[in-house]
Short mmCIF file of C-alpha atoms in Angstrom, two decimals:
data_model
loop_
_atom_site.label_atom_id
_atom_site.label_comp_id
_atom_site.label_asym_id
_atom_site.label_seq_id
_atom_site.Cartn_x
_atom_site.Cartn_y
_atom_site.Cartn_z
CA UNK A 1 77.19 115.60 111.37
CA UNK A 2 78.58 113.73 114.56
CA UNK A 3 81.87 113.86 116.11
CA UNK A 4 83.16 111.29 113.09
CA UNK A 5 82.04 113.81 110.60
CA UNK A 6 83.34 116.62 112.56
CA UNK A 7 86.97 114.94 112.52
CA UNK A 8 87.13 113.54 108.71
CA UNK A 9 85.83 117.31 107.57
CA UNK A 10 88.73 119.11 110.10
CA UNK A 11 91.68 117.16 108.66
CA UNK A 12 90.29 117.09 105.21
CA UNK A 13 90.06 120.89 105.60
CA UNK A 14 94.02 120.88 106.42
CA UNK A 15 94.95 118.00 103.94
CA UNK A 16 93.37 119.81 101.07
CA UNK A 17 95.96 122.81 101.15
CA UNK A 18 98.30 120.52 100.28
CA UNK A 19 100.20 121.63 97.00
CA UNK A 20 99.02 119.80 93.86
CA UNK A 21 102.72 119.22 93.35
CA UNK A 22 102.72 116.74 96.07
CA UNK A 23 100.21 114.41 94.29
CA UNK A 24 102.90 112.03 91.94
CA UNK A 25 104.74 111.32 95.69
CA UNK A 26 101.32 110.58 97.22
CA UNK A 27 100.97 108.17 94.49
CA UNK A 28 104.12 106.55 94.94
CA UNK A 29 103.86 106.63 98.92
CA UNK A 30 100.24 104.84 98.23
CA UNK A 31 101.90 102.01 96.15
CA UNK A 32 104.46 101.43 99.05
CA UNK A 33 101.63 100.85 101.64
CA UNK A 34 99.17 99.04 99.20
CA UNK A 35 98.28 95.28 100.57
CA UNK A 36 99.74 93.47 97.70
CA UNK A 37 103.43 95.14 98.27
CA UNK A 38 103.01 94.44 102.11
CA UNK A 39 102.06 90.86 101.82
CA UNK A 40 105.29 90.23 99.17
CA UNK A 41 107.06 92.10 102.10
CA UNK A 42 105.49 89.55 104.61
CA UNK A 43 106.23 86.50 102.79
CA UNK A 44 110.60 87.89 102.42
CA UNK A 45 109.94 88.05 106.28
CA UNK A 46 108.89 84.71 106.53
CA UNK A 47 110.76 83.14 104.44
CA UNK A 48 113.33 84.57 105.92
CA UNK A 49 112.81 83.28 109.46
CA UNK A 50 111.99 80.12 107.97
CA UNK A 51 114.95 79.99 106.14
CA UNK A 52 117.40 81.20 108.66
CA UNK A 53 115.27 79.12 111.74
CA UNK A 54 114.26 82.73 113.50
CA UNK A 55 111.30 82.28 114.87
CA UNK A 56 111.13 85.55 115.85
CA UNK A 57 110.61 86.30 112.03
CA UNK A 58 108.83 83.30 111.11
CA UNK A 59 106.19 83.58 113.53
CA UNK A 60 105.54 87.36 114.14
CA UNK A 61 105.35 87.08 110.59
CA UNK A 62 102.85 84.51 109.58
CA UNK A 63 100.35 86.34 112.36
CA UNK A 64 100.85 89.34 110.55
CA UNK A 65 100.32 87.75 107.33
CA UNK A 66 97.33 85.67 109.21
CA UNK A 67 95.78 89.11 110.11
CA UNK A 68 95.66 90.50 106.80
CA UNK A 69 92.52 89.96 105.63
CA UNK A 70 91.02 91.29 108.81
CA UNK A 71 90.48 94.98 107.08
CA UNK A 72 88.35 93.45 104.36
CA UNK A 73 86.11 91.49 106.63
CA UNK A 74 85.31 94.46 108.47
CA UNK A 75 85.02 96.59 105.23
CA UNK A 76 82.36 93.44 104.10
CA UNK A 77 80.94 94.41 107.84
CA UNK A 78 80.66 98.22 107.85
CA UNK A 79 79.55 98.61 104.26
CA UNK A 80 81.23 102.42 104.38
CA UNK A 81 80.89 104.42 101.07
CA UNK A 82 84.12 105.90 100.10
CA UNK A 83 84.47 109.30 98.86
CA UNK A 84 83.03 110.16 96.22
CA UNK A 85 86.15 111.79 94.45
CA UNK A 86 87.57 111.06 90.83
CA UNK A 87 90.32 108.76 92.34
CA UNK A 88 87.62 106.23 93.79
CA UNK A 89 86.03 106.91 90.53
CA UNK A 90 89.25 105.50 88.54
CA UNK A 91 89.95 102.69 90.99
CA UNK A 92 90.50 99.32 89.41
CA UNK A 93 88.96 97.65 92.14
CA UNK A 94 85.52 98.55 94.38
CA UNK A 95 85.70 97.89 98.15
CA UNK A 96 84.20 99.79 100.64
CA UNK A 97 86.06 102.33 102.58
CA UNK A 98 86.12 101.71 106.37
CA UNK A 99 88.98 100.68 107.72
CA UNK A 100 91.55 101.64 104.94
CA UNK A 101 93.40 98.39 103.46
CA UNK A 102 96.37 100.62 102.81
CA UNK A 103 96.78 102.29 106.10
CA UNK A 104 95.99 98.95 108.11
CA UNK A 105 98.54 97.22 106.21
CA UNK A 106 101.60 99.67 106.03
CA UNK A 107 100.61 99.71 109.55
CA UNK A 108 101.24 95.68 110.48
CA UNK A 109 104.04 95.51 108.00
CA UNK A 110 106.11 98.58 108.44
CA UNK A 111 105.16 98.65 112.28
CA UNK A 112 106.56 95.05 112.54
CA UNK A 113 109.87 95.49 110.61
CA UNK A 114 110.22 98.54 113.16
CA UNK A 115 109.70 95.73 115.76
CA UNK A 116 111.93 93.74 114.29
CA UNK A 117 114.84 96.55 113.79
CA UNK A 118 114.60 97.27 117.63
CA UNK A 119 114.79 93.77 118.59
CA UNK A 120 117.53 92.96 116.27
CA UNK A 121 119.88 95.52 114.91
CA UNK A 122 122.76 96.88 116.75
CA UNK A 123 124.22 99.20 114.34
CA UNK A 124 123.53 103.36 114.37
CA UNK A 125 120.84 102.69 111.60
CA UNK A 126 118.35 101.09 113.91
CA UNK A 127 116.35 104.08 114.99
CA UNK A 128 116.95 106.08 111.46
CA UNK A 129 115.49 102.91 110.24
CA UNK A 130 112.25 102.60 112.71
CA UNK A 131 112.16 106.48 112.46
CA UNK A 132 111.76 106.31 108.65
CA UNK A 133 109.42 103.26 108.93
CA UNK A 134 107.10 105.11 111.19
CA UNK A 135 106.75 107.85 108.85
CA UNK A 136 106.19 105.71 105.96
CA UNK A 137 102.82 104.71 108.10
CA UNK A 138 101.74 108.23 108.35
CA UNK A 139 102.52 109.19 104.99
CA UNK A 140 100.93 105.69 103.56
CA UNK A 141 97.60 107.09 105.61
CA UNK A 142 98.29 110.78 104.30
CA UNK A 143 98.37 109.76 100.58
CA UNK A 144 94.68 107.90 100.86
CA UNK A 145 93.03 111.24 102.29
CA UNK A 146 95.41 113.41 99.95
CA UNK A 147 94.22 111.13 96.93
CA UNK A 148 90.65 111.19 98.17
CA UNK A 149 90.32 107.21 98.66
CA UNK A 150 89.62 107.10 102.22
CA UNK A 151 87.86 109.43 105.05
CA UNK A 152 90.68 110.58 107.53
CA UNK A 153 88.76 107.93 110.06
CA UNK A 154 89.16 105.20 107.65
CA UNK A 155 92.80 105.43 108.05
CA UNK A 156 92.80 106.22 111.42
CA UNK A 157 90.65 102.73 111.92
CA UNK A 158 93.12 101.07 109.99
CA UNK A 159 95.47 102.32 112.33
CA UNK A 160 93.67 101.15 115.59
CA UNK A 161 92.82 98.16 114.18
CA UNK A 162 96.90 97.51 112.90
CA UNK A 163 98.35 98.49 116.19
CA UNK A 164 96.16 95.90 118.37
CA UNK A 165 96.94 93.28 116.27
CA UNK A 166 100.60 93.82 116.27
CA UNK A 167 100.33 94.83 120.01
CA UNK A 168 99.34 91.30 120.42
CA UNK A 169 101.85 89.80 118.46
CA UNK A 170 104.37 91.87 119.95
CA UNK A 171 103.19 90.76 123.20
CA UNK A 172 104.15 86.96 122.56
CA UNK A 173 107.10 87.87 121.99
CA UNK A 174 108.21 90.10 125.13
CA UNK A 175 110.76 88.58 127.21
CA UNK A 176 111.95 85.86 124.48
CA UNK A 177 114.84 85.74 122.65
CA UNK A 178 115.39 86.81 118.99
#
Protein backbone atom coordinates (compact mmCIF):
# COMPACT_ATOMS: atom_id res chain seq x y z
CA UNK A 1 0.00 0.00 0.00
CA UNK A 2 2.90 2.59 0.70
CA UNK A 3 3.23 5.09 3.32
CA UNK A 4 0.61 7.45 1.11
CA UNK A 5 -1.87 4.70 1.29
CA UNK A 6 -1.12 3.99 4.80
CA UNK A 7 -1.96 7.79 5.73
CA UNK A 8 -5.19 8.46 3.38
CA UNK A 9 -6.67 4.89 4.87
CA UNK A 10 -5.68 6.08 8.82
CA UNK A 11 -7.52 9.43 8.62
CA UNK A 12 -10.23 8.10 6.44
CA UNK A 13 -10.66 5.44 9.16
CA UNK A 14 -11.18 8.46 11.80
CA UNK A 15 -13.11 10.82 9.35
CA UNK A 16 -15.65 8.17 8.62
CA UNK A 17 -17.08 8.10 12.31
CA UNK A 18 -18.12 11.27 11.73
CA UNK A 19 -22.00 11.61 12.38
CA UNK A 20 -24.09 11.64 9.20
CA UNK A 21 -25.63 14.72 10.76
CA UNK A 22 -22.57 16.64 10.04
CA UNK A 23 -22.88 16.15 6.22
CA UNK A 24 -25.38 19.49 5.22
CA UNK A 25 -22.36 21.70 7.22
CA UNK A 26 -19.69 19.81 5.26
CA UNK A 27 -21.55 20.88 2.30
CA UNK A 28 -21.79 24.34 3.17
CA UNK A 29 -18.06 24.48 4.59
CA UNK A 30 -17.13 22.92 0.92
CA UNK A 31 -18.94 25.83 -0.91
CA UNK A 32 -16.97 28.40 1.29
CA UNK A 33 -13.55 26.94 0.19
CA UNK A 34 -14.59 26.08 -3.48
CA UNK A 35 -12.20 28.06 -6.16
CA UNK A 36 -14.90 30.07 -7.68
CA UNK A 37 -15.94 31.74 -4.10
CA UNK A 38 -12.13 32.28 -3.38
CA UNK A 39 -11.29 33.92 -6.60
CA UNK A 40 -14.63 36.47 -6.16
CA UNK A 41 -12.92 36.82 -2.67
CA UNK A 42 -9.53 37.61 -4.46
CA UNK A 43 -10.77 40.00 -6.89
CA UNK A 44 -12.82 42.27 -3.46
CA UNK A 45 -9.10 42.06 -2.26
CA UNK A 46 -7.78 43.53 -5.17
CA UNK A 47 -9.96 45.76 -5.98
CA UNK A 48 -9.75 46.85 -2.88
CA UNK A 49 -6.04 47.67 -2.77
CA UNK A 50 -6.44 49.02 -6.07
CA UNK A 51 -9.04 51.12 -5.11
CA UNK A 52 -7.79 52.37 -1.85
CA UNK A 53 -3.80 52.48 -3.41
CA UNK A 54 -2.66 49.51 -0.76
CA UNK A 55 -0.35 47.76 -2.30
CA UNK A 56 -0.13 45.55 0.30
CA UNK A 57 -3.64 44.29 -0.92
CA UNK A 58 -3.23 44.88 -4.47
CA UNK A 59 -0.23 42.97 -4.90
CA UNK A 60 -0.30 40.04 -2.36
CA UNK A 61 -3.44 39.74 -4.02
CA UNK A 62 -2.99 39.49 -7.71
CA UNK A 63 -0.02 36.70 -6.82
CA UNK A 64 -2.53 34.90 -5.07
CA UNK A 65 -4.96 35.24 -7.74
CA UNK A 66 -1.79 34.59 -10.27
CA UNK A 67 -1.24 31.26 -8.40
CA UNK A 68 -4.55 29.92 -8.74
CA UNK A 69 -4.49 27.83 -11.42
CA UNK A 70 -1.38 26.15 -10.15
CA UNK A 71 -3.62 23.13 -8.49
CA UNK A 72 -5.10 22.30 -11.87
CA UNK A 73 -1.85 22.17 -13.73
CA UNK A 74 -0.56 19.79 -11.38
CA UNK A 75 -3.92 17.83 -11.26
CA UNK A 76 -3.40 17.84 -15.51
CA UNK A 77 0.29 16.52 -14.23
CA UNK A 78 -0.47 13.78 -11.68
CA UNK A 79 -3.50 12.35 -13.42
CA UNK A 80 -4.79 11.07 -9.67
CA UNK A 81 -8.17 9.15 -9.71
CA UNK A 82 -10.44 10.47 -7.12
CA UNK A 83 -12.45 8.34 -4.95
CA UNK A 84 -14.60 6.45 -6.21
CA UNK A 85 -17.61 7.50 -3.87
CA UNK A 86 -21.22 8.68 -4.94
CA UNK A 87 -20.22 12.39 -4.38
CA UNK A 88 -17.44 12.23 -7.22
CA UNK A 89 -20.07 10.27 -8.92
CA UNK A 90 -22.63 13.39 -8.78
CA UNK A 91 -19.97 16.02 -9.43
CA UNK A 92 -20.85 18.51 -12.12
CA UNK A 93 -17.47 18.76 -13.16
CA UNK A 94 -14.50 15.83 -13.71
CA UNK A 95 -10.94 16.78 -12.63
CA UNK A 96 -8.59 14.64 -11.21
CA UNK A 97 -7.98 14.53 -7.57
CA UNK A 98 -4.38 15.35 -6.53
CA UNK A 99 -3.82 18.28 -5.07
CA UNK A 100 -7.43 19.28 -3.92
CA UNK A 101 -8.67 22.67 -5.72
CA UNK A 102 -10.72 23.32 -2.63
CA UNK A 103 -8.21 22.83 0.06
CA UNK A 104 -5.35 24.66 -2.02
CA UNK A 105 -7.53 27.51 -2.47
CA UNK A 106 -9.23 28.14 1.01
CA UNK A 107 -5.69 27.72 1.79
CA UNK A 108 -4.13 30.96 -0.36
CA UNK A 109 -7.29 32.90 0.23
CA UNK A 110 -8.24 32.43 3.80
CA UNK A 111 -4.41 32.07 4.75
CA UNK A 112 -3.82 35.52 3.11
CA UNK A 113 -6.76 37.49 4.64
CA UNK A 114 -5.21 35.97 7.99
CA UNK A 115 -2.03 37.72 6.67
CA UNK A 116 -3.66 40.54 6.01
CA UNK A 117 -5.68 40.78 9.54
CA UNK A 118 -2.24 40.50 11.37
CA UNK A 119 -0.63 43.06 9.35
CA UNK A 120 -3.47 45.40 9.51
CA UNK A 121 -6.05 45.30 12.20
CA UNK A 122 -5.60 46.72 15.57
CA UNK A 123 -8.80 46.01 17.17
CA UNK A 124 -9.48 42.74 19.74
CA UNK A 125 -11.01 40.92 16.62
CA UNK A 126 -7.73 40.37 14.88
CA UNK A 127 -6.75 37.00 16.25
CA UNK A 128 -10.64 35.77 16.68
CA UNK A 129 -10.58 36.68 13.11
CA UNK A 130 -7.20 34.73 11.91
CA UNK A 131 -8.26 32.06 14.53
CA UNK A 132 -11.59 31.50 12.72
CA UNK A 133 -9.90 31.83 9.28
CA UNK A 134 -7.48 29.10 10.09
CA UNK A 135 -10.14 26.79 10.94
CA UNK A 136 -12.13 27.51 7.99
CA UNK A 137 -8.85 25.89 6.10
CA UNK A 138 -9.06 22.78 8.07
CA UNK A 139 -12.62 22.38 7.93
CA UNK A 140 -12.63 23.39 3.96
CA UNK A 141 -9.99 20.20 3.77
CA UNK A 142 -12.25 18.13 6.31
CA UNK A 143 -15.46 18.50 4.21
CA UNK A 144 -13.60 17.03 0.82
CA UNK A 145 -12.50 13.73 2.77
CA UNK A 146 -15.90 13.82 4.83
CA UNK A 147 -17.78 14.15 1.36
CA UNK A 148 -15.50 11.59 -0.23
CA UNK A 149 -14.05 14.04 -3.07
CA UNK A 150 -10.53 13.95 -2.21
CA UNK A 151 -7.88 11.38 -0.51
CA UNK A 152 -6.77 12.95 2.91
CA UNK A 153 -3.22 13.53 0.86
CA UNK A 154 -4.96 15.41 -1.77
CA UNK A 155 -5.82 17.99 0.69
CA UNK A 156 -2.90 17.79 2.54
CA UNK A 157 -0.97 18.57 -1.02
CA UNK A 158 -3.16 21.31 -1.49
CA UNK A 159 -2.06 22.46 1.68
CA UNK A 160 1.78 22.22 1.03
CA UNK A 161 1.43 23.45 -2.15
CA UNK A 162 -0.91 26.77 -0.69
CA UNK A 163 1.42 27.51 2.12
CA UNK A 164 4.71 27.84 -0.19
CA UNK A 165 3.12 29.94 -2.40
CA UNK A 166 1.81 32.29 0.15
CA UNK A 167 5.12 31.79 2.13
CA UNK A 168 6.60 33.45 -0.81
CA UNK A 169 4.32 36.10 -1.15
CA UNK A 170 4.41 36.74 2.38
CA UNK A 171 8.03 36.93 2.13
CA UNK A 172 7.98 40.10 -0.26
CA UNK A 173 6.30 41.63 1.92
CA UNK A 174 8.33 41.27 5.35
CA UNK A 175 9.76 44.38 6.57
CA UNK A 176 7.48 46.80 4.29
CA UNK A 177 4.88 48.84 5.21
CA UNK A 178 1.10 48.17 4.90
Amino acid sequence: MGYIGEFDQAVLNIVERLPAVLHPFMVFITTIGSPLYCMIILLVIVSYGYVRKNKLFLISGTLVLLAMPLSIILKDLTKRIRPDTPYVQNMLFRTYSFPSGHAYSSFLVFGLLAYLAYRVMQSAWKWPLIVTLVTLVFLVGLSRIYLGAHFPSDVVGGWILASAVLLLTIKLFSGRDA
